[in-house]
Amino acid sequence: MATLILEDGERFRGRLFGANVSISGEVVFQTGMVGYPEALTDPSYRCQLLTLTYPLIGNYGVPNDNEGEFGLSQWFESSKIHAAALIIGELSENPSHWSSVKSLDQWLKEHGVPGLQGIDTRCLTKKIREKGTMLGKLVVDGTPEDSVPFDNPDQRNLVQEVSMKEPRVFNPTGSLRITAVDCGIKYNQIRCLAQRGACVTVVPWDHPLDANDFDGLFISNGPGDPQFCQATINNVRKVGAHCLVVFSYQDTKHSHCLLECY
């Protein structure tokens, strides 16, 4: 057993699965009916306790990490689970799908990520929608609550943590040259560009940019506070007048984003 404790003191008691560890971070939610392997490996959920509102999760298990088109993972959005924890209503104990090689419980254990089931996710989601993203901590029974502090990941440069460390080229024979700045890029964003005939060069978040190196510039979305990405902002300002710039970002509790900073 374990307890989800929110920063305002409210508690949600549930059954532990996955890794037997306590963790803290931001509590957020997603409303998709399917796609938990993609969501958990999405760098945008770095250090977040991800709540899935669909009542039954894990029913189609977890597929093998096969290499697909352009050398990208066929099923996942990155090379690892980025969410700090998973919070759900009910876990399917017996997954059934042709692509499944393991259960969600097994997969989380392999990555050291805890899960909590038996939670009223409707109540939790309503609370988050009314009050905004909240800090929370998942505390396993037997662990002193005070030993698990509320961690605010927005005080760190999460983009730096998830960004590729070295440039990497996908579909090198593509006719259109696209440079994608990795602020937490998803594999499918790369795939979509490459499938349309682009040679995609993915560069780290703070990589210097030269307008002569590409025909178009793509800035991915990612986790955390964009104000930490001043290096990205300054690099884009230097080339913005000379090329097509496309921003990809998702709504968060931050009113600003890279586009507005730029």
Tab-separated table of C-alpha atoms in Angstrom:
chain	number	residue	atom	x	y	z
A	1	MET	CA	0.000	0.000	0.000
A	2	ALA	CA	0.999	3.622	-0.495
A	3	THR	CA	-0.422	7.119	-0.166
A	4	LEU	CA	-0.433	10.037	-2.570
A	5	ILE	CA	-0.074	13.227	-0.519
A	6	LEU	CA	-0.734	16.564	-2.204
A	7	GLU	CA	0.921	19.804	-1.161
A	8	ASP	CA	-2.381	21.071	0.280
A	9	GLY	CA	-2.526	18.059	2.606
A	10	GLU	CA	-5.172	15.989	0.807
A	11	ARG	CA	-4.450	12.260	0.678
A	12	PHE	CA	-5.327	9.472	-1.722
A	13	ARG	CA	-4.789	5.930	-0.441
A	14	GLY	CA	-4.117	3.136	-2.921
A	15	ARG	CA	-2.363	-0.117	-3.786
A	16	LEU	CA	1.257	-0.022	-4.895
A	17	PHE	CA	2.489	-1.681	-8.085
A	18	GLY	CA	5.627	-1.274	-10.129
A	19	ALA	CA	8.735	-0.305	-8.157
A	20	ASN	CA	8.614	-0.266	-4.364
A	21	VAL	CA	9.950	3.271	-3.961
A	22	SER	CA	8.673	6.618	-2.713
A	23	ILE	CA	8.829	9.595	-5.055
A	24	SER	CA	7.714	13.213	-5.366
A	25	GLY	CA	7.128	15.733	-8.143
A	26	GLU	CA	4.311	17.484	-10.005
A	27	VAL	CA	0.938	15.745	-10.190
A	28	VAL	CA	-0.633	16.007	-13.658
A	29	PHE	CA	-3.280	14.137	-15.638
A	30	GLN	CA	-3.955	12.849	-19.132
A	31	THR	CA	-7.346	11.837	-20.535
A	32	GLY	CA	-6.367	9.418	-23.334
A	33	MET	CA	-8.071	6.018	-23.532
A	34	VAL	CA	-4.885	4.369	-24.799
A	35	GLY	CA	-1.224	5.291	-25.186
A	36	TYR	CA	0.255	4.735	-21.742
A	37	PRO	CA	3.590	3.406	-23.177
A	38	GLU	CA	3.875	6.567	-25.267
A	39	ALA	CA	2.871	8.861	-22.395
A	40	LEU	CA	5.265	7.337	-19.885
A	41	THR	CA	8.185	7.670	-22.307
A	42	ASP	CA	7.273	11.225	-23.333
A	43	PRO	CA	10.047	13.560	-22.092
A	44	SER	CA	7.405	16.233	-21.444
A	45	TYR	CA	6.341	14.236	-18.353
A	46	ARG	CA	9.819	14.335	-16.804
A	47	CYS	CA	9.598	14.199	-12.973
A	48	GLN	CA	5.803	14.225	-12.999
A	49	LEU	CA	3.347	11.918	-11.253
A	50	LEU	CA	1.150	11.095	-14.217
A	51	THR	CA	-2.542	10.420	-13.566
A	52	LEU	CA	-4.459	8.567	-16.287
A	53	THR	CA	-8.199	9.142	-16.154
A	54	TYR	CA	-9.286	6.118	-18.191
A	55	PRO	CA	-10.604	3.567	-15.642
A	56	LEU	CA	-8.641	0.473	-16.787
A	57	ILE	CA	-4.954	0.732	-17.648
A	58	GLY	CA	-2.518	-1.974	-18.731
A	59	ASN	CA	-4.997	-4.170	-20.592
A	60	TYR	CA	-2.828	-4.414	-23.719
A	61	GLY	CA	0.452	-4.770	-21.844
A	62	VAL	CA	3.749	-3.326	-23.047
A	63	PRO	CA	5.279	-4.093	-26.476
A	64	ASN	CA	8.899	-4.945	-27.166
A	65	ASP	CA	11.192	-1.997	-27.829
A	66	ASN	CA	11.636	-2.758	-31.528
A	67	GLU	CA	13.603	-0.507	-33.819
A	68	GLY	CA	11.353	0.868	-36.534
A	69	GLU	CA	11.567	3.335	-39.381
A	70	PHE	CA	14.571	5.709	-39.402
A	71	GLY	CA	16.134	3.820	-36.493
A	72	LEU	CA	13.486	5.093	-34.079
A	73	SER	CA	11.649	3.004	-31.508
A	74	GLN	CA	8.489	1.587	-33.047
A	75	TRP	CA	6.311	1.977	-29.962
A	76	PHE	CA	7.897	4.422	-27.517
A	77	GLU	CA	8.537	8.182	-27.602
A	78	SER	CA	12.050	8.017	-26.115
A	79	SER	CA	14.561	5.527	-24.759
A	80	LYS	CA	13.256	5.467	-21.174
A	81	ILE	CA	10.332	6.197	-18.868
A	82	HIS	CA	10.428	9.870	-17.883
A	83	ALA	CA	7.366	10.060	-15.615
A	84	ALA	CA	8.233	9.801	-11.930
A	85	ALA	CA	5.169	7.702	-11.082
A	86	LEU	CA	1.891	6.447	-12.546
A	87	ILE	CA	-1.474	6.955	-10.838
A	88	ILE	CA	-4.494	5.018	-12.117
A	89	GLY	CA	-7.909	3.709	-11.176
A	90	GLU	CA	-7.417	0.009	-11.918
A	91	LEU	CA	-4.501	-2.039	-13.235
A	92	SER	CA	-5.161	-4.918	-15.618
A	93	GLU	CA	-3.402	-7.950	-14.150
A	94	ASN	CA	-3.713	-10.076	-17.307
A	95	PRO	CA	-2.887	-8.034	-20.427
A	96	SER	CA	-3.922	-9.441	-23.782
A	97	HIS	CA	-2.546	-8.159	-27.080
A	98	TRP	CA	-0.508	-9.658	-29.906
A	99	SER	CA	2.343	-7.157	-29.353
A	100	SER	CA	2.552	-7.517	-25.561
A	101	VAL	CA	5.773	-8.958	-24.142
A	102	LYS	CA	5.333	-7.899	-20.515
A	103	SER	CA	2.822	-6.371	-18.148
A	104	LEU	CA	2.755	-2.704	-17.200
A	105	ASP	CA	3.662	-3.742	-13.646
A	106	GLN	CA	6.790	-5.570	-14.875
A	107	TRP	CA	7.833	-2.679	-17.099
A	108	LEU	CA	7.583	-0.122	-14.291
A	109	LYS	CA	9.606	-2.371	-11.974
A	110	GLU	CA	12.360	-2.658	-14.592
A	111	HIS	CA	12.611	1.143	-14.769
A	112	GLY	CA	12.318	1.768	-11.021
A	113	VAL	CA	9.043	3.667	-11.377
A	114	PRO	CA	6.240	3.215	-8.813
A	115	GLY	CA	2.557	3.008	-9.635
A	116	LEU	CA	-0.531	3.565	-7.511
A	117	GLN	CA	-3.915	2.015	-8.294
A	118	GLY	CA	-7.308	2.110	-6.600
A	119	ILE	CA	-7.339	5.914	-6.734
A	120	ASP	CA	-10.432	8.002	-7.485
A	121	THR	CA	-8.815	9.566	-10.543
A	122	ARG	CA	-11.965	11.573	-11.319
A	123	CYS	CA	-11.743	13.341	-7.967
A	124	LEU	CA	-7.998	13.882	-8.335
A	125	THR	CA	-8.349	15.202	-11.880
A	126	LYS	CA	-11.092	17.613	-10.878
A	127	LYS	CA	-8.875	18.945	-8.096
A	128	ILE	CA	-5.936	19.462	-10.465
A	129	ARG	CA	-8.169	21.185	-13.035
A	130	GLU	CA	-9.509	23.594	-10.424
A	131	LYS	CA	-6.234	24.380	-8.661
A	132	GLY	CA	-3.688	23.794	-11.424
A	133	THR	CA	-0.719	21.464	-11.401
A	134	MET	CA	0.154	20.566	-7.816
A	135	LEU	CA	3.173	19.120	-6.082
A	136	GLY	CA	2.687	15.706	-4.573
A	137	LYS	CA	4.542	12.745	-3.165
A	138	LEU	CA	3.855	9.027	-3.321
A	139	VAL	CA	4.864	7.531	0.026
A	140	VAL	CA	5.138	3.766	0.421
A	141	ASP	CA	3.874	2.328	3.704
A	142	GLY	CA	6.694	2.107	6.231
A	143	THR	CA	8.482	5.163	4.860
A	144	PRO	CA	8.420	8.259	7.114
A	145	GLU	CA	6.504	11.005	5.307
A	146	ASP	CA	9.012	13.667	6.323
A	147	SER	CA	11.803	11.730	4.626
A	148	VAL	CA	10.141	12.379	1.240
A	149	PRO	CA	10.151	16.157	0.670
A	150	PHE	CA	7.982	17.850	-1.938
A	151	ASP	CA	10.230	18.185	-4.975
A	152	ASN	CA	9.476	21.076	-7.337
A	153	PRO	CA	11.026	20.054	-10.683
A	154	ASP	CA	10.298	23.493	-12.146
A	155	GLN	CA	13.259	24.794	-10.176
A	156	ARG	CA	15.591	22.732	-12.402
A	157	ASN	CA	16.421	22.853	-16.087
A	158	LEU	CA	14.467	19.758	-17.107
A	159	VAL	CA	15.062	20.440	-20.794
A	160	GLN	CA	18.782	20.021	-20.244
A	161	GLU	CA	18.119	16.704	-18.492
A	162	VAL	CA	16.129	15.163	-21.367
A	163	SER	CA	17.804	16.711	-24.412
A	164	MET	CA	20.152	14.701	-26.626
A	165	LYS	CA	23.805	15.348	-25.812
A	166	GLU	CA	25.110	15.174	-29.392
A	167	PRO	CA	23.557	15.996	-32.817
A	168	ARG	CA	21.998	13.050	-34.639
A	169	VAL	CA	20.807	12.806	-38.248
A	170	PHE	CA	17.674	10.920	-39.336
A	171	ASN	CA	16.824	10.137	-42.974
A	172	PRO	CA	20.100	11.597	-44.327
A	173	THR	CA	18.933	11.226	-47.952
A	174	GLY	CA	15.975	13.570	-47.432
A	175	SER	CA	15.664	16.505	-49.812
A	176	LEU	CA	14.583	19.152	-47.298
A	177	ARG	CA	16.987	19.958	-44.469
A	178	ILE	CA	15.275	20.389	-41.096
A	179	THR	CA	17.128	21.116	-37.879
A	180	ALA	CA	15.114	20.094	-34.808
A	181	VAL	CA	16.146	21.580	-31.481
A	182	ASP	CA	15.600	18.926	-28.841
A	183	CYS	CA	13.876	20.529	-25.871
A	184	GLY	CA	12.243	17.181	-25.083
A	185	ILE	CA	11.448	15.923	-28.576
A	186	LYS	CA	9.281	12.860	-29.116
A	187	TYR	CA	10.329	10.191	-31.581
A	188	ASN	CA	7.097	10.601	-33.513
A	189	GLN	CA	7.865	14.269	-34.170
A	190	ILE	CA	11.103	13.177	-35.839
A	191	ARG	CA	9.307	10.389	-37.691
A	192	CYS	CA	6.615	12.701	-39.062
A	193	LEU	CA	9.204	15.083	-40.483
A	194	ALA	CA	11.323	12.292	-41.980
A	195	GLN	CA	8.291	10.565	-43.518
A	196	ARG	CA	7.599	13.747	-45.454
A	197	GLY	CA	10.988	13.629	-47.096
A	198	ALA	CA	13.038	15.723	-44.720
A	199	CYS	CA	16.590	15.105	-43.604
A	200	VAL	CA	16.200	15.762	-39.876
A	201	THR	CA	19.168	16.810	-37.777
A	202	VAL	CA	18.266	16.741	-34.078
A	203	VAL	CA	20.539	18.976	-31.984
A	204	PRO	CA	20.808	19.573	-28.217
A	205	TRP	CA	18.753	22.348	-26.665
A	206	ASP	CA	21.723	24.733	-26.456
A	207	HIS	CA	23.387	23.861	-29.772
A	208	PRO	CA	24.554	26.884	-31.841
A	209	LEU	CA	22.456	27.458	-34.973
A	210	ASP	CA	23.547	28.537	-38.432
A	211	ALA	CA	20.817	29.395	-40.981
A	212	ASN	CA	23.044	28.065	-43.774
A	213	ASP	CA	22.789	24.560	-42.328
A	214	PHE	CA	19.039	24.075	-42.805
A	215	ASP	CA	15.946	25.025	-44.784
A	216	GLY	CA	13.665	25.030	-41.756
A	217	LEU	CA	13.976	25.026	-37.980
A	218	PHE	CA	11.759	23.008	-35.632
A	219	ILE	CA	11.669	23.724	-31.878
A	220	SER	CA	10.202	20.828	-29.931
A	221	ASN	CA	8.090	21.082	-26.809
A	222	GLY	CA	9.401	19.727	-23.543
A	223	PRO	CA	9.208	19.696	-19.756
A	224	GLY	CA	9.623	22.368	-17.117
A	225	ASP	CA	9.893	26.132	-17.194
A	226	PRO	CA	10.977	27.531	-20.603
A	227	GLN	CA	12.705	30.443	-18.885
A	228	PHE	CA	15.617	28.062	-18.237
A	229	CYS	CA	16.092	27.789	-22.014
A	230	GLN	CA	17.735	31.180	-22.555
A	231	ALA	CA	20.436	29.534	-24.664
A	232	THR	CA	17.753	28.172	-27.000
A	233	ILE	CA	15.978	31.515	-27.148
A	234	ASN	CA	19.166	33.420	-27.963
A	235	ASN	CA	20.178	30.913	-30.639
A	236	VAL	CA	16.761	31.125	-32.324
A	237	ARG	CA	16.840	34.932	-32.258
A	238	LYS	CA	20.067	34.895	-34.260
A	239	VAL	CA	18.571	32.879	-37.138
A	240	GLY	CA	14.851	33.641	-36.896
A	241	ALA	CA	14.914	36.335	-39.584
A	242	HIS	CA	16.568	34.004	-42.103
A	243	CYS	CA	14.515	30.803	-41.959
A	244	LEU	CA	11.137	29.212	-41.300
A	245	VAL	CA	10.748	28.497	-37.583
A	246	VAL	CA	8.101	26.083	-36.291
A	247	PHE	CA	7.442	25.793	-32.550
A	248	SER	CA	5.808	22.807	-30.899
A	249	TYR	CA	4.626	23.228	-27.330
A	250	GLN	CA	1.809	22.088	-25.069
A	251	ASP	CA	-0.319	23.990	-22.613
A	252	THR	CA	1.061	23.946	-19.055
A	253	LYS	CA	0.515	26.037	-15.962
A	254	HIS	CA	3.172	28.392	-17.279
A	255	SER	CA	1.619	31.292	-19.171
A	256	HIS	CA	4.806	31.750	-21.174
A	257	CYS	CA	6.465	29.434	-23.670
A	258	LEU	CA	9.434	29.504	-25.988
A	259	LEU	CA	7.410	31.246	-28.682
A	260	GLU	CA	6.431	34.089	-26.363
A	261	CYS	CA	9.988	34.381	-25.023
A	262	TYR	CA	11.220	34.594	-28.602
